[in-house]
Amino acid sequence: MDRKILYLIFISFAVFFNGSAQTEDSIFILLENPKVQIESTDAVNNLYNFRFERADLQFGWLQQEYPWHPLGYFLRGLSEWWKILPNMQDKSRDERFHAYMDSAIYLAEFLYKKPPNKIEASFFLAAAYGFKGRLLSEREEWIRAASAGKKALKYLEDSEEYTNLSPEFLFGHALYNYYSVWIPDNYPALKPILLFFKKGDKELGIKQLREVANNAFYTRTEAQHFLVKILNSEKKNKSEALLVAKLLMDTYPQNSVFMMYYARLLYNSGRWTQMVPVCDTIMTRIDANEFGYGPWAGKYAAFFLGEHYKAKRENEKAKYYYRRAIDFGEVGEMEESGYHLYSLLNLLRIADEEGDHEVAEEYVEAIKDNSDRKHPANKAARKYLKERRKEKKEGKFLGIF
């Protein structure tokens, strides 16, 4: 029998036998229950610190204790999301992720029909559909992603007047306020679609995310995660992005996503001395086959280390890390990424500098094979090849780069 069907059968029994525990004349918001938050603290910390076995056992307790409520199922789905995130090419966990989120939706829809529980049910419906939409868009299933997004917005609107009750309810509104403005500014082709939606407010969105990041329990880390990405894209807030990224890495030192974001921010801000030990840690964990540390993290860390050693003119170390970045790109099917192409280009430059022109020309061909002619790396490679042919014709060596 299909796993999803089994989940829904079990949940139906849970609703039948436990749904009567919720009375029509009292609001029972499990998200704000201090007892549940205390008992969930270790589980949530284990989730974001990539101790998934422990986290899933603890979330299983929530499912048993509150089988009529979507919280346990949603957190199990969130756990699957964070198992997927470090390696988006791996689709083996997708079905399980959708099964948990669909289970959370099923239970939340039942609660939604009870007026006292409608507020909290709206949160879970918006969140579950929102996460489903994120994964579906990563899989380029645009119609299903749009459908999930539309449903998420519907339930988000339901909870709008209650955002003062809990910072958890504010999370979705913060993202909407920011991205409803950011998306049309950065993707003009999508403007016609967003004409039908209420206009957001980017600055308000950032302010709301800060509030969630400081005061929420279940959505705090997700808010901090988005805050890093958003603040980094806003030039005036890059220093704050670095602070939040360091906080996330220090709080959850096993999380490869947080560690990689911190390394990228250090690289982009020119703090390479601080960056090197972070990248070294990433490379060590990749070599030790630790969960979450694979080609995605490796292509960044290896490239950054290659850049560091090239700047120090330690060519052998630079070549080692650029080659590793290329290997990670090939394993992760990311040959067209900038990090892959610029690793090839820098190896070309080092080969040219060292007078190894045959090897340099091999890198030219690799760049041409994996990039469009308009890409800067492709243009630089073709320029090198043109000049090399001119040198050969004239019988001299000029040194191109």
Coordinates of C-alpha atoms in Angstrom, one line a residue:
M1 CA 0.0 0.0 0.0
D2 CA 1.3 3.5 -0.8
R3 CA 3.0 5.2 2.2
K4 CA 1.0 8.3 1.8
I5 CA -2.3 6.4 2.1
L6 CA -1.0 4.6 5.2
Y7 CA -0.3 8.0 6.8
L8 CA -3.7 9.3 6.0
I9 CA -5.5 6.2 7.4
F10 CA -3.5 6.5 10.6
I11 CA -4.3 10.2 10.9
S12 CA -8.0 9.7 10.2
F13 CA -8.1 7.4 13.3
A14 CA -6.1 9.9 15.3
V15 CA -8.6 12.7 14.4
F16 CA -11.6 10.4 15.1
F17 CA -10.4 9.4 18.6
N18 CA -8.7 12.6 19.7
G19 CA -10.5 15.4 17.8
S20 CA -13.2 15.7 20.5
A21 CA -10.5 16.8 23.0
Q22 CA -10.7 20.3 21.3
T23 CA -13.7 22.2 22.6
E24 CA -15.4 24.9 20.5
D25 CA -15.3 27.5 23.3
S26 CA -11.5 27.6 23.9
I27 CA -8.5 28.5 21.8
F28 CA -5.8 25.9 22.1
I29 CA -2.6 27.1 20.4
L30 CA 0.0 24.4 20.6
L31 CA 2.6 26.6 19.1
E32 CA 2.5 28.8 22.2
N33 CA 2.3 26.0 24.7
P34 CA 5.3 26.5 27.0
K35 CA 5.4 22.8 28.0
V36 CA 5.5 21.7 24.4
Q37 CA 8.2 24.3 23.6
I38 CA 10.4 23.0 26.5
E39 CA 9.9 19.4 25.4
S40 CA 10.7 20.4 21.8
T41 CA 13.8 22.5 22.4
D42 CA 16.3 19.6 22.1
A43 CA 14.5 18.2 19.0
V44 CA 14.5 21.5 17.2
N45 CA 18.2 22.0 18.1
N46 CA 19.0 18.5 16.9
L47 CA 17.2 19.2 13.6
Y48 CA 19.2 22.3 12.8
N49 CA 22.4 20.7 14.0
F50 CA 21.9 17.8 11.6
R51 CA 21.4 15.2 14.4
F52 CA 18.4 13.9 12.5
E53 CA 18.0 10.5 14.2
R54 CA 17.6 12.1 17.6
A55 CA 15.3 14.9 16.2
D56 CA 13.0 12.5 14.4
L57 CA 12.6 10.3 17.5
Q58 CA 11.7 13.4 19.5
F59 CA 9.3 14.7 16.9
G60 CA 7.8 11.2 16.9
W61 CA 6.9 11.8 20.6
L62 CA 5.0 14.9 19.5
Q63 CA 3.1 12.9 17.0
Q64 CA 2.1 10.3 19.6
E65 CA 1.3 12.9 22.3
Y66 CA -0.8 15.1 20.0
P67 CA -1.9 12.8 17.1
W68 CA -4.7 15.2 16.1
H69 CA -2.4 18.2 15.7
P70 CA -0.2 19.0 12.6
L71 CA 2.8 20.2 14.6
G72 CA 4.6 16.8 14.8
Y73 CA 4.0 15.9 11.2
F74 CA 5.1 19.4 10.0
L75 CA 8.4 19.1 12.0
R76 CA 9.0 15.7 10.5
G77 CA 8.5 17.2 7.1
L78 CA 10.9 20.1 8.0
S79 CA 13.4 17.5 9.1
E80 CA 13.2 15.9 5.6
W81 CA 13.6 19.3 4.0
W82 CA 16.9 19.9 5.8
K83 CA 18.1 16.5 4.8
I84 CA 17.4 17.5 1.1
L85 CA 18.8 21.0 1.3
P86 CA 22.5 20.2 1.3
N87 CA 22.2 18.1 -1.9
M88 CA 19.3 19.3 -4.0
Q89 CA 20.2 16.9 -6.8
D90 CA 19.2 13.9 -4.6
K91 CA 15.4 13.3 -5.0
S92 CA 15.3 10.2 -2.9
R93 CA 13.7 12.0 0.1
D94 CA 11.1 14.0 -1.9
E95 CA 8.2 11.5 -1.5
R96 CA 8.8 11.2 2.3
F97 CA 8.9 15.1 2.6
H98 CA 5.6 15.5 0.7
A99 CA 4.0 12.7 2.7
Y100 CA 4.7 14.4 6.0
M101 CA 3.6 17.9 4.7
D102 CA 0.4 16.4 3.2
S103 CA -0.3 14.8 6.6
A104 CA 0.2 18.1 8.4
I105 CA -2.2 19.7 5.8
Y106 CA -4.8 17.0 6.4
L107 CA -4.8 17.5 10.1
A108 CA -4.7 21.3 9.8
E109 CA -7.7 21.3 7.5
F110 CA -9.6 19.4 10.1
L111 CA -8.7 22.0 12.8
Y112 CA -9.4 24.8 10.3
K113 CA -13.1 23.9 10.4
K114 CA -13.2 24.6 14.2
P115 CA -13.3 28.4 14.7
P116 CA -11.1 28.4 17.9
N117 CA -8.4 26.6 16.1
K118 CA -8.6 28.3 12.7
I119 CA -5.8 30.8 13.5
E120 CA -3.2 28.1 14.2
A121 CA -4.5 25.8 11.5
S122 CA -3.9 28.7 9.0
F123 CA -0.3 28.9 10.0
F124 CA 0.3 25.2 9.4
L125 CA -1.6 25.2 6.1
A126 CA 0.4 28.3 4.9
A127 CA 3.7 26.8 6.1
A128 CA 3.2 23.3 4.7
Y129 CA 2.0 24.5 1.3
G130 CA 4.9 27.1 1.3
F131 CA 7.6 24.4 1.9
K132 CA 6.0 22.1 -0.7
G133 CA 6.0 25.0 -3.2
R134 CA 9.7 25.6 -2.4
L135 CA 10.7 22.0 -3.2
L136 CA 8.4 21.8 -6.3
S137 CA 10.0 25.0 -7.7
E138 CA 13.5 23.4 -7.1
R139 CA 12.3 20.4 -9.2
E140 CA 11.0 22.8 -11.8
E141 CA 7.4 21.5 -11.4
W142 CA 6.1 25.0 -12.0
I143 CA 2.4 24.3 -12.2
R144 CA 2.3 22.3 -9.0
A145 CA 4.6 24.9 -7.3
A146 CA 2.3 27.7 -8.3
S147 CA -0.7 25.8 -7.0
A148 CA 1.0 25.2 -3.7
G149 CA 2.0 28.9 -3.5
K150 CA -1.5 30.1 -4.2
K151 CA -2.9 27.9 -1.4
A152 CA -0.1 29.1 1.0
L153 CA -1.1 32.8 0.3
K154 CA -4.8 32.0 0.9
Y155 CA -4.1 30.8 4.4
L156 CA -1.5 33.5 5.0
E157 CA -4.3 36.0 4.5
D158 CA -6.5 34.3 7.0
S159 CA -3.9 34.8 9.8
E160 CA -3.0 38.4 8.9
E161 CA -5.0 40.0 11.7
Y162 CA -3.6 37.7 14.3
T163 CA 0.2 38.3 13.8
N164 CA 0.2 40.2 17.2
L165 CA -0.7 36.9 18.9
S166 CA 2.5 35.1 18.1
P167 CA 5.8 35.8 16.2
E168 CA 5.3 32.4 14.6
F169 CA 2.3 33.8 12.6
L170 CA 4.5 36.8 11.5
F171 CA 7.0 34.6 9.6
G172 CA 5.0 34.0 6.4
H173 CA 3.9 37.7 6.3
A174 CA 7.6 38.8 6.6
L175 CA 8.6 36.7 3.6
Y176 CA 5.6 37.8 1.6
N177 CA 6.3 41.5 2.3
Y178 CA 9.9 41.2 1.1
Y179 CA 9.7 38.8 -1.8
S180 CA 6.5 40.2 -3.4
V181 CA 8.6 43.3 -4.1
W182 CA 11.9 41.6 -4.6
I183 CA 10.7 39.1 -7.2
P184 CA 9.3 41.6 -9.8
D185 CA 12.3 43.9 -9.3
N186 CA 14.7 41.0 -10.1
Y187 CA 12.5 39.0 -12.5
P188 CA 10.5 41.5 -14.6
A189 CA 8.8 38.7 -16.6
L190 CA 6.9 37.7 -13.4
K191 CA 5.4 41.1 -12.9
P192 CA 2.1 40.4 -14.7
I193 CA 1.5 37.4 -12.3
L194 CA 2.0 39.5 -9.2
L195 CA -0.3 42.3 -10.3
F196 CA -3.2 40.3 -8.8
F197 CA -1.6 40.2 -5.3
K198 CA -1.4 42.8 -2.6
K199 CA 1.8 44.8 -2.8
G200 CA 4.3 44.1 -0.1
D201 CA 6.8 46.3 1.7
K202 CA 10.5 45.2 1.6
E203 CA 11.6 47.2 4.6
L204 CA 8.6 46.0 6.7
G205 CA 9.4 42.4 5.7
I206 CA 13.0 42.7 6.9
K207 CA 11.8 44.3 10.2
Q208 CA 9.3 41.5 10.7
L209 CA 11.9 38.9 10.0
R210 CA 14.1 40.4 12.6
E211 CA 11.3 40.2 15.1
V212 CA 10.7 36.5 14.3
A213 CA 14.4 35.8 14.4
N214 CA 14.6 37.3 17.9
N215 CA 11.3 36.1 19.5
A216 CA 9.9 33.1 17.7
F217 CA 10.5 29.5 18.8
Y218 CA 9.7 27.1 15.9
T219 CA 10.4 29.6 13.1
R220 CA 13.3 31.5 14.6
T221 CA 16.0 29.6 12.8
E222 CA 14.2 29.6 9.5
A223 CA 13.8 33.4 9.9
Q224 CA 17.5 33.8 10.6
H225 CA 18.3 31.6 7.6
F226 CA 16.2 33.9 5.3
L227 CA 17.6 37.0 7.0
V228 CA 21.1 36.1 6.1
K229 CA 20.2 35.7 2.4
I230 CA 18.1 38.8 2.3
L231 CA 20.5 41.0 4.2
N232 CA 23.4 39.9 2.0
S233 CA 21.4 41.0 -1.1
E234 CA 20.8 44.4 0.4
K235 CA 24.2 46.2 0.2
K236 CA 23.7 48.3 3.3
N237 CA 23.1 45.2 5.5
K238 CA 26.0 42.9 4.5
S239 CA 27.7 43.4 7.9
E240 CA 24.6 42.3 9.7
A241 CA 24.2 39.3 7.4
L242 CA 27.7 38.2 8.5
L243 CA 26.8 38.5 12.1
V244 CA 23.6 36.5 11.7
A245 CA 25.5 33.9 9.7
K246 CA 28.2 33.5 12.4
L247 CA 25.5 33.2 15.0
L248 CA 23.8 30.3 13.0
M249 CA 27.2 28.6 12.5
D250 CA 28.2 28.9 16.2
T251 CA 24.7 27.7 17.3
Y252 CA 24.6 24.8 14.9
P253 CA 28.2 23.9 14.1
Q254 CA 27.3 20.6 12.3
N255 CA 25.0 22.4 9.8
S256 CA 26.7 22.5 6.4
V257 CA 24.3 25.0 5.0
F258 CA 25.0 27.5 7.7
M259 CA 28.7 26.9 7.6
M260 CA 28.8 27.4 3.8
Y261 CA 26.8 30.6 4.0
Y262 CA 29.3 32.0 6.6
A263 CA 32.3 31.0 4.4
R264 CA 30.7 32.7 1.4
L265 CA 30.1 35.9 3.3
L266 CA 33.7 35.9 4.6
Y267 CA 35.0 35.3 1.1
N268 CA 32.8 38.1 -0.4
S269 CA 33.8 40.6 2.3
G270 CA 37.5 39.9 1.9
R271 CA 38.0 38.3 5.3
W272 CA 40.0 35.4 3.9
T273 CA 42.1 34.8 7.0
Q274 CA 38.9 34.0 8.9
M275 CA 37.5 32.1 6.0
V276 CA 40.3 29.6 5.6
P277 CA 39.7 27.5 8.8
V278 CA 36.0 27.4 8.1
C279 CA 36.6 26.0 4.6
D280 CA 39.2 23.6 6.0
T281 CA 36.6 22.3 8.4
I282 CA 34.2 21.8 5.5
M283 CA 36.8 19.9 3.4
T284 CA 37.7 17.7 6.4
R285 CA 34.0 16.8 6.9
I286 CA 33.5 16.0 3.2
D287 CA 36.5 13.7 3.3
A288 CA 35.1 12.0 6.5
N289 CA 31.7 11.5 4.6
E290 CA 29.7 13.5 7.3
F291 CA 26.1 14.0 6.4
G292 CA 25.3 17.2 4.6
Y293 CA 28.9 17.7 3.4
G294 CA 29.1 16.8 -0.3
P295 CA 29.7 18.4 -3.7
W296 CA 27.5 21.4 -3.1
A297 CA 29.5 22.5 -0.1
G298 CA 32.8 21.3 -1.6
K299 CA 32.6 23.3 -4.8
Y300 CA 32.5 26.5 -2.7
A301 CA 35.0 25.6 0.0
A302 CA 37.5 24.3 -2.5
F303 CA 37.2 27.3 -4.8
F304 CA 37.6 29.7 -1.9
L305 CA 40.7 27.9 -0.8
G306 CA 42.1 27.9 -4.3
E307 CA 41.6 31.7 -4.5
H308 CA 43.3 32.1 -1.2
Y309 CA 46.4 30.2 -2.1
K310 CA 46.5 31.7 -5.7
A311 CA 46.6 35.2 -4.1
K312 CA 49.5 34.0 -1.9
R313 CA 51.2 32.6 -5.0
E314 CA 51.2 29.1 -3.6
N315 CA 50.4 27.6 -6.9
E316 CA 50.6 23.9 -5.9
K317 CA 48.0 24.3 -3.2
A318 CA 45.9 26.6 -5.4
K319 CA 45.9 23.9 -8.2
Y320 CA 45.0 21.2 -5.7
Y321 CA 41.9 23.1 -4.5
Y322 CA 40.8 24.3 -7.9
R323 CA 41.0 20.7 -9.2
R324 CA 38.9 19.5 -6.2
A325 CA 36.3 22.3 -7.0
I326 CA 36.1 20.9 -10.5
D327 CA 35.7 17.4 -9.3
F328 CA 32.9 18.4 -7.0
G329 CA 31.2 20.2 -9.9
E330 CA 31.4 17.1 -12.1
V331 CA 30.1 14.8 -9.3
G332 CA 27.2 17.2 -8.5
E333 CA 26.5 17.8 -12.2
M334 CA 27.3 21.5 -11.7
E335 CA 29.8 21.9 -14.6
E336 CA 28.0 25.1 -15.8
S337 CA 28.3 26.9 -12.5
G338 CA 30.6 29.9 -12.1
Y339 CA 32.7 28.2 -9.5
H340 CA 33.4 25.3 -11.8
L341 CA 34.2 27.5 -14.8
Y342 CA 36.4 30.0 -12.8
S343 CA 38.3 27.1 -11.3
L344 CA 39.1 26.0 -14.8
L345 CA 40.0 29.5 -15.8
N346 CA 42.3 30.0 -12.9
L347 CA 44.0 26.7 -13.6
L348 CA 44.5 27.9 -17.2
R349 CA 46.1 31.1 -15.9
I350 CA 48.4 29.2 -13.6
A351 CA 49.4 26.9 -16.4
D352 CA 50.0 29.9 -18.7
E353 CA 52.1 31.5 -15.9
E354 CA 54.2 28.4 -15.5
G355 CA 54.6 28.0 -19.3
D356 CA 52.6 24.8 -19.5
H357 CA 50.7 25.8 -22.7
E358 CA 49.4 22.4 -23.7
V359 CA 47.7 22.0 -20.4
A360 CA 46.4 25.6 -20.6
E361 CA 44.8 24.8 -24.0
E362 CA 43.1 21.7 -22.5
Y363 CA 41.5 24.0 -19.9
V364 CA 40.3 26.3 -22.7
E365 CA 38.5 23.4 -24.3
A366 CA 36.9 22.4 -21.0
I367 CA 35.6 25.9 -20.5
K368 CA 34.2 26.1 -24.0
D369 CA 32.5 22.7 -23.6
N370 CA 30.7 23.8 -20.4
S371 CA 29.8 27.4 -21.0
D372 CA 28.0 29.7 -23.4
R373 CA 30.1 32.0 -25.6
K374 CA 28.8 35.1 -23.7
H375 CA 30.1 33.8 -20.3
P376 CA 33.1 35.9 -19.1
A377 CA 35.1 32.7 -18.5
N378 CA 34.4 31.6 -22.1
K379 CA 35.4 34.9 -23.5
A380 CA 38.7 34.9 -21.5
A381 CA 39.5 31.4 -22.6
R382 CA 38.9 32.2 -26.2
K383 CA 41.0 35.3 -25.9
Y384 CA 43.8 33.2 -24.5
L385 CA 43.5 30.7 -27.4
K386 CA 43.5 33.5 -30.0
E387 CA 46.6 35.1 -28.5
R388 CA 48.4 31.7 -28.2
R389 CA 47.7 31.0 -31.9
K390 CA 49.1 34.4 -32.7
E391 CA 52.2 33.7 -30.7
K392 CA 52.8 30.3 -32.4
K393 CA 52.4 32.0 -35.8
E394 CA 55.0 34.7 -34.8
G395 CA 57.2 32.2 -33.0
K396 CA 57.2 34.0 -29.7
F397 CA 55.7 33.8 -26.2
L398 CA 54.0 36.9 -24.8
G399 CA 52.3 35.7 -21.6
I400 CA 48.6 36.4 -21.9
F401 CA 47.3 36.7 -18.3

